[in-house]
Short mmCIF file of C-alpha atoms and ligand atoms in Angstrom, two decimals:
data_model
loop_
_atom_site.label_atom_id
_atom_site.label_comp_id
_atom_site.label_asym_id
_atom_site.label_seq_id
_atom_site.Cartn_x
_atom_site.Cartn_y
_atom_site.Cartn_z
CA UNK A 1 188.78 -7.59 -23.81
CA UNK A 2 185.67 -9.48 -23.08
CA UNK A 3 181.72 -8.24 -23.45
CA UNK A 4 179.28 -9.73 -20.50
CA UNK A 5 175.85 -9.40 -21.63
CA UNK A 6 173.04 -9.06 -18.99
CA UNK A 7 169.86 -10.02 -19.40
CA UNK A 8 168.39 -6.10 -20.54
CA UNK A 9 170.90 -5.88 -23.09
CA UNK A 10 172.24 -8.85 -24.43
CA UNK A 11 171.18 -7.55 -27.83
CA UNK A 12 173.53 -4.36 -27.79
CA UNK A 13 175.88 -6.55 -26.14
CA UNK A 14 176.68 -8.34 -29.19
CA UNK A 15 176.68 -5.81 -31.29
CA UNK A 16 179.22 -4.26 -29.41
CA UNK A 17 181.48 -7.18 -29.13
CA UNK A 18 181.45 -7.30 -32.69
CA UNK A 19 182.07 -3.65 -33.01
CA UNK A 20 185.07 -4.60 -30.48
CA UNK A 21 186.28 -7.74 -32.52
CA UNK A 22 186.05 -9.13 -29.13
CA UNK A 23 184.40 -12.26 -27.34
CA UNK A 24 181.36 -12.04 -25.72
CA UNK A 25 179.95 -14.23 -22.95
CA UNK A 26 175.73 -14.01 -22.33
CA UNK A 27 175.86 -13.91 -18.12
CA UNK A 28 172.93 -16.82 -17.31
CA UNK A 29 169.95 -14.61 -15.02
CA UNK A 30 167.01 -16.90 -13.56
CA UNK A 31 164.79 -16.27 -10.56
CA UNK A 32 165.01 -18.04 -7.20
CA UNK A 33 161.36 -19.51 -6.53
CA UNK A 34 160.98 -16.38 -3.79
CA UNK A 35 162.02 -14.17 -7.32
CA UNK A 36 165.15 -12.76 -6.19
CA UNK A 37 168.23 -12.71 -8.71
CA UNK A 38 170.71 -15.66 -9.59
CA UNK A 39 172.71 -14.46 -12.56
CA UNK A 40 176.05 -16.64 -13.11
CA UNK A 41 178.68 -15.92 -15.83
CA UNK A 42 179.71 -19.78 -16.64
CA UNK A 43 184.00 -19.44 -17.00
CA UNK A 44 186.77 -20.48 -14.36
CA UNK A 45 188.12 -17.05 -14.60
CA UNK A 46 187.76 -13.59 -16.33
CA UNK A 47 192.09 -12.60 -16.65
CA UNK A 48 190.84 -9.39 -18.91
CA UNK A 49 189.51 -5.90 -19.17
CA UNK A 50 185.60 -6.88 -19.10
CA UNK A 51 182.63 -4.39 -20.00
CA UNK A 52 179.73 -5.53 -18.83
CA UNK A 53 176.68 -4.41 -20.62
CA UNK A 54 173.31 -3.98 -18.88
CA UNK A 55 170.38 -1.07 -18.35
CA UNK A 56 169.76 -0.45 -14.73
CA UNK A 57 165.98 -0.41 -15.94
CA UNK A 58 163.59 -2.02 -14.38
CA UNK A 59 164.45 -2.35 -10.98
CA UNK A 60 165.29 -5.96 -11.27
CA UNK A 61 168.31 -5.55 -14.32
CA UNK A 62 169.79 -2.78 -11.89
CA UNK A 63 170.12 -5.67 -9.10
CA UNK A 64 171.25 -8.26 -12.09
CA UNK A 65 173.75 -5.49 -12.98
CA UNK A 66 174.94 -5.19 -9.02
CA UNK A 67 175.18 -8.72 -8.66
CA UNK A 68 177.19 -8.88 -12.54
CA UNK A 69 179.76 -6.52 -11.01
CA UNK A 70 180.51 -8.33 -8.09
CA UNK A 71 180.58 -11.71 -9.79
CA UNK A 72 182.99 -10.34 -12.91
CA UNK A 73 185.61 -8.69 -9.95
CA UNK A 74 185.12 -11.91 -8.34
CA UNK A 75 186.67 -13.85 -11.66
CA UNK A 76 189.55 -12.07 -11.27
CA UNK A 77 188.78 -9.47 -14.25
CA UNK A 78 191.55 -6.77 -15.19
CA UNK A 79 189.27 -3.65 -15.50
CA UNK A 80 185.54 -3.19 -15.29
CA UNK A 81 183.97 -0.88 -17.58
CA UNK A 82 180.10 -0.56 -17.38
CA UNK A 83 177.67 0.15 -20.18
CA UNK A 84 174.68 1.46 -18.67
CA UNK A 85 172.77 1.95 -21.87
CA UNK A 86 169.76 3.30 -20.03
CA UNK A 87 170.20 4.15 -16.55
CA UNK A 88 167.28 3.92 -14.34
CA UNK A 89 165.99 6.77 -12.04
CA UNK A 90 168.18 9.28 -14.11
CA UNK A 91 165.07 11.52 -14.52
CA UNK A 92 165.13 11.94 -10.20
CA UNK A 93 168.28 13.79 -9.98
CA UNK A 94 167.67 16.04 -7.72
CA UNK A 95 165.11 16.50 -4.31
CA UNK A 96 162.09 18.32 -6.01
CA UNK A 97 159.58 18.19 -2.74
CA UNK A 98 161.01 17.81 0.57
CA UNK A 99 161.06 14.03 2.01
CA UNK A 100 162.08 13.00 -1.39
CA UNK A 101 165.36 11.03 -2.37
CA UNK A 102 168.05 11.96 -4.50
CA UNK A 103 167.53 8.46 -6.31
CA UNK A 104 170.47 8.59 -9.27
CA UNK A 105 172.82 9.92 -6.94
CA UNK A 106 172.06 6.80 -4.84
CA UNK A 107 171.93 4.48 -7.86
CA UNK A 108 175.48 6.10 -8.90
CA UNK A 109 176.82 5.27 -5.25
CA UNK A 110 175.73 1.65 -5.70
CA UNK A 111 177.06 1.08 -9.20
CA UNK A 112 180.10 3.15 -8.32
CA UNK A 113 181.35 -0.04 -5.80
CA UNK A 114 182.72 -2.69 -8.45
CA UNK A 115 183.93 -0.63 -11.49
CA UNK A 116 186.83 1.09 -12.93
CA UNK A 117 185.21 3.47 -15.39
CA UNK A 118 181.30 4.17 -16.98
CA UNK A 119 179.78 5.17 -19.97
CA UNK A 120 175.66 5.44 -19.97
CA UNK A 121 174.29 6.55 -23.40
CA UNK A 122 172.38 10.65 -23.17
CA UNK A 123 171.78 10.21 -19.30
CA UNK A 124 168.59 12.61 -18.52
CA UNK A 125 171.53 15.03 -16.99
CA UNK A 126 175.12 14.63 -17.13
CA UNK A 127 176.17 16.10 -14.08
CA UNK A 128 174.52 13.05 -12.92
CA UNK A 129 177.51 11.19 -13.72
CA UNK A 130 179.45 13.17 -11.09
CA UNK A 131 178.35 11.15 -8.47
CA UNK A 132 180.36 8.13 -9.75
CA UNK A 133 184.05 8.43 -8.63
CA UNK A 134 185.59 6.58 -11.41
CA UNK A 135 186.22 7.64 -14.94
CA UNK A 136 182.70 8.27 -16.30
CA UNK A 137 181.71 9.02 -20.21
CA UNK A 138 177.94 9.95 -21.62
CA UNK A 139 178.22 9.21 -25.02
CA UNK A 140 175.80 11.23 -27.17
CA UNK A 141 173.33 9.54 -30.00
CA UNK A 142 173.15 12.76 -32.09
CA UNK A 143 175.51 12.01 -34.88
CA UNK A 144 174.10 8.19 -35.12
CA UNK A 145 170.96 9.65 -35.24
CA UNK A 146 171.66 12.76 -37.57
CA UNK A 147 173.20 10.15 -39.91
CA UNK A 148 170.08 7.70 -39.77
CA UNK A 149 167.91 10.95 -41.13
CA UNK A 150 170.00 13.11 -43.21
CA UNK A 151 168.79 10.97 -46.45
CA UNK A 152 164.98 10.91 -45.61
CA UNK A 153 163.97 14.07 -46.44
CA UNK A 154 163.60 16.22 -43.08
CA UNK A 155 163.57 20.28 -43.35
CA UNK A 156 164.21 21.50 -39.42
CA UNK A 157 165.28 19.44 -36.44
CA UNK A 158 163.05 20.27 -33.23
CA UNK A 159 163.23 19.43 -29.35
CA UNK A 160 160.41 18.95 -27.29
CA UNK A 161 161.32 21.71 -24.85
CA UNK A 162 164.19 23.40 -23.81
CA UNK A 163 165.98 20.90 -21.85
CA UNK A 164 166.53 19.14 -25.18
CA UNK A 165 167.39 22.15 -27.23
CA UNK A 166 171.45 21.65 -26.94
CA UNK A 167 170.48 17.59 -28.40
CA UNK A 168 168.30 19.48 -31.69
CA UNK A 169 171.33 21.59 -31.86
CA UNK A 170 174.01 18.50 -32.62
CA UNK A 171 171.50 16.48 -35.08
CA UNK A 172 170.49 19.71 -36.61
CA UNK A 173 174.39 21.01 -37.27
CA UNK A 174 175.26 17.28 -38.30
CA UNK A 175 172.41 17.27 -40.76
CA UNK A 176 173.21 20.99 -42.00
CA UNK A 177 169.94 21.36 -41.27
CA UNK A 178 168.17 24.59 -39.18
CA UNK A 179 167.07 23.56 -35.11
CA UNK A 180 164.46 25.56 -32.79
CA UNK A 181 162.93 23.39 -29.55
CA UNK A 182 159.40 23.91 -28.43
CA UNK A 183 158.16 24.96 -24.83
CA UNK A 184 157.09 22.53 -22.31
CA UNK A 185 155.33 22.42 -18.90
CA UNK A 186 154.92 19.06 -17.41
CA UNK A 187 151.62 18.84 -15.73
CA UNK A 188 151.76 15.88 -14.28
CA UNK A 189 153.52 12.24 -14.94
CA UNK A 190 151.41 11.49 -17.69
CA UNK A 191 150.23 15.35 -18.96
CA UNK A 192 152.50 18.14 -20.71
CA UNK A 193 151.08 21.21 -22.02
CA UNK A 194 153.29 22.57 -25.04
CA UNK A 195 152.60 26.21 -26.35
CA UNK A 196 151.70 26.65 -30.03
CA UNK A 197 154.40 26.60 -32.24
CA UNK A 198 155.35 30.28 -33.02
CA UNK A 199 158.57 29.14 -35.25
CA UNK A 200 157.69 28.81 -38.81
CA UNK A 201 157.01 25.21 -39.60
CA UNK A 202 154.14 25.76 -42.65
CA UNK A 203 154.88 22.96 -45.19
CA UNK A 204 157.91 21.42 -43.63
CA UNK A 205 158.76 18.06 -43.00
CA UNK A 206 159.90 18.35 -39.26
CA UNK A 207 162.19 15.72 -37.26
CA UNK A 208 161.84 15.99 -33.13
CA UNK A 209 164.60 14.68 -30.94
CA UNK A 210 164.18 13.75 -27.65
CA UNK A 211 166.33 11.97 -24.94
CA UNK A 212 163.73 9.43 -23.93
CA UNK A 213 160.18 8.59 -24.63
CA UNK A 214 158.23 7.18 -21.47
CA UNK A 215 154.27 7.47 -22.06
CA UNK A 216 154.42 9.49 -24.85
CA UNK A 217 152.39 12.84 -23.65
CA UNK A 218 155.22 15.10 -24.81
CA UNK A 219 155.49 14.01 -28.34
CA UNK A 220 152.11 13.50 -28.82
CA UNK A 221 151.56 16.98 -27.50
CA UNK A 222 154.80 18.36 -29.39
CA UNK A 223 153.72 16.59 -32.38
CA UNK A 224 150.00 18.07 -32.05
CA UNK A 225 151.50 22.04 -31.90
CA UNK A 226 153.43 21.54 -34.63
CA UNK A 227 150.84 20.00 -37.14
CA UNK A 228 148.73 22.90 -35.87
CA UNK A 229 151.19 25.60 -36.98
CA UNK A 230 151.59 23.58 -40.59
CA UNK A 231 153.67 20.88 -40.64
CA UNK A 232 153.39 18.61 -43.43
CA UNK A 233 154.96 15.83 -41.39
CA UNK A 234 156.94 15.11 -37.96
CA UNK A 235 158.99 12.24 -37.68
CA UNK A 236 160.14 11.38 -34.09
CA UNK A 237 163.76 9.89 -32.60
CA UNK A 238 164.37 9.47 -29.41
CA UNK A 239 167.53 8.16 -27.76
CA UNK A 240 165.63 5.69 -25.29
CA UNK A 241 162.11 4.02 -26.55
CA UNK A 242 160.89 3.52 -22.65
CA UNK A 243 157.51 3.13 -24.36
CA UNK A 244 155.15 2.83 -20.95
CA UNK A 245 151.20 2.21 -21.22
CA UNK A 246 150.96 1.01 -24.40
CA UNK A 247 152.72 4.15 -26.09
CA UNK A 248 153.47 2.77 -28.83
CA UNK A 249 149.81 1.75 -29.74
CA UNK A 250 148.74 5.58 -28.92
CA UNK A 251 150.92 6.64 -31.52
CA UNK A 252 149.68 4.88 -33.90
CA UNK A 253 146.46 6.70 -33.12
CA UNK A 254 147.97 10.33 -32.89
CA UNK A 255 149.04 12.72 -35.35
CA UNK A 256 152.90 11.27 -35.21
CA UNK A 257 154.17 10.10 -38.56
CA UNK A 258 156.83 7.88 -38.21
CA UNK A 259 158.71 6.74 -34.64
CA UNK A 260 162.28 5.19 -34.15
CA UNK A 261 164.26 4.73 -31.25
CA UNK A 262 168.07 3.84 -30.52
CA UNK A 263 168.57 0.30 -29.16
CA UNK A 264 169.30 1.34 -25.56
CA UNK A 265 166.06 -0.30 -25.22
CA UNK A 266 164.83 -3.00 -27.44
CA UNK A 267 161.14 -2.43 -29.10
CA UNK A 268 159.40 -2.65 -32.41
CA UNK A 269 160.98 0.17 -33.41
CA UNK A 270 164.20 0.25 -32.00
CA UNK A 271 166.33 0.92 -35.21
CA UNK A 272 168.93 2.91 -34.63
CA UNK A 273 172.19 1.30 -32.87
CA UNK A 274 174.54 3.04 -30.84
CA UNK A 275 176.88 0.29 -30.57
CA UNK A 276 179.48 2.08 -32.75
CA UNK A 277 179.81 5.27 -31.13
CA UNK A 278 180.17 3.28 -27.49
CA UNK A 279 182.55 1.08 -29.09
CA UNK A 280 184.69 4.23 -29.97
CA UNK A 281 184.48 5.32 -26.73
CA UNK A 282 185.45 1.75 -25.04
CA UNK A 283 188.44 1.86 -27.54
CA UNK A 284 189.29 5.55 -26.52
CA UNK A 285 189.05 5.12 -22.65
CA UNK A 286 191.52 1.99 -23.41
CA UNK A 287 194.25 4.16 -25.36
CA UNK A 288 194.33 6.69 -22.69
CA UNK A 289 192.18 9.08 -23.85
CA UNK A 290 189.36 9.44 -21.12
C1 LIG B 1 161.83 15.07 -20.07
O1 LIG B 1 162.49 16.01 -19.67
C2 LIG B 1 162.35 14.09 -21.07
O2 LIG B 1 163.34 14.66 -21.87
C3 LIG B 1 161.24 13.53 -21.92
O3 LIG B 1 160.71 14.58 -22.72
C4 LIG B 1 160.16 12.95 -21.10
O4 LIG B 1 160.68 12.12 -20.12
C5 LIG B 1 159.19 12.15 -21.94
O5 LIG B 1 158.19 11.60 -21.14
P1 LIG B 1 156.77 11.26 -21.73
O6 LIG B 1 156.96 10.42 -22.95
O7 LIG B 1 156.08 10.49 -20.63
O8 LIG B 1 156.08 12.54 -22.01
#
């Protein structure tokens, strides 16, 4: 087996190799003068199973990725398996004002051309994956991050809102620890109102989950309602640290106590690696399993 790093996750790429025992090979991505792609994986040929490894995030890695697949069938490879470790346009999965697109659907159709099987890492919905027609996997972050946590002291595991509640469920079970989620209504792209915290959180040292983290809003808001109600401290995780308009910086500023994200994404806090539970699930889909 051989690991092809793009450009967006070259980082996870490696680790995964290594998690693999397998060789990796960093595909080469420039810009033409006009800025359109040139990516170029430097071998004669590619006679294996080959994963390639690269988020579809921004819109530029999901055209590297495109042009990745087409070069890696191209030198002759075996198998393809993508690792989408965040997939781009997951959160519009479905047509919620007329005249809009049905853009991971269309992203699925696109990536669905050159591969043989795909695993992306606690997609936004994973019915989403249905649009691919090859073997498709979403392997979940809870037990990586349950493990990360269980020795730092938490009390209850929370989710932003409901949506999340099934994701506070598995880190709150692995941790042996209670889970409850929080209710959320999204405002706008940048504003979430959550209601006050009902559950009792007085003196506890509270850990929220969440899938992703784009600008913030909801766990600054989350974070806000639960301090309210008592909390004596919220910690954060999140699977993928999107981190837009400076988040980051705003939480320092806001009542959050400590943030870490999986490496789906790379950041100044992106602690927590997932390459071991995708490397299980490479190794699985190989044996038969999936
Ligand atoms: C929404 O359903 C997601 O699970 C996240 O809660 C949301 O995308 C976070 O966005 P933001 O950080 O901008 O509030």
């Amino acid at each position: 087996m051989i690991v092809i790093g793009g450009s967006a996750s070259m980082d996870l790429a490696k680790e995964l190799a290594s998690a693999l025992g397998c060789e990796i090979i960093q595909a080469s991505t420039t810009a033409f003068p006009d800025g359109e792609c040139y990516t170029r994986i430097d071998v004669e040929k590619l006679d294996d199973d080959v994963v390639i490894v690269q988020n579809t995030f921004p819109d530029n890695k999901l055209i590297e990725m495109l042009l990745l697949q087409d070069a890696v069938k191209k030198l002759g490879a075996k198998s393809i398996t993508l690792v989408i470790p965040y997939f781009g346009y997951a959160r519009q999965d479905r047509v919620f004002k007329p005249g809009e697109p049905e853009s991971a659907k269309i992203m699925c159709k696109h990536l669905d051309m050159d591969c043989d099987r795909v695993i992306t890492i606690d997609l936004h919905k994973e019915s989403t994956l249905d649009h691919f027609t090859h073997p498709h996997k979403d392997v979940k972050a809870a037990p990586v991050i349950a493990e990360y946590f269980k020795t730092r002291g938490i009390d209850m595991v929370l989710s932003p809102d409901i949506g999340a509640a099934g994701r506070a469920k598995i880190v709150g079970d692995c941790m042996g620890l209670p889970h409850d989620h929080l209710e959320k209504t999204r405002l706008s792209g940048t504003e979430v109102r959550i209601k006050p915290a009902t559950m009792d959180v007085k003196g506890k040292s509270v850990l929220i989950v969440d899938d992703m983290i784009s600008t913030g809003g909801t766990i600054i808001a989350a974070t806000a309602a639960l301090k309210e109600a008592g909390a004596s401290k919220v910690s954060v995780a999140c699977t993928h640290g999107v981190f837009v308009n400076n988040a980051l910086e705003r939480f320092a500023g806001s009542p959050v106590d400590s943030i870490l994200s999986c490496n789906t994404l790379n950041s100044s806090v992106s602690h927590i690696s997932v390459a071991g539970v995708v490397a299980e699930a490479i190794k699985d889909a190989i044996a038969g399993k999936w």
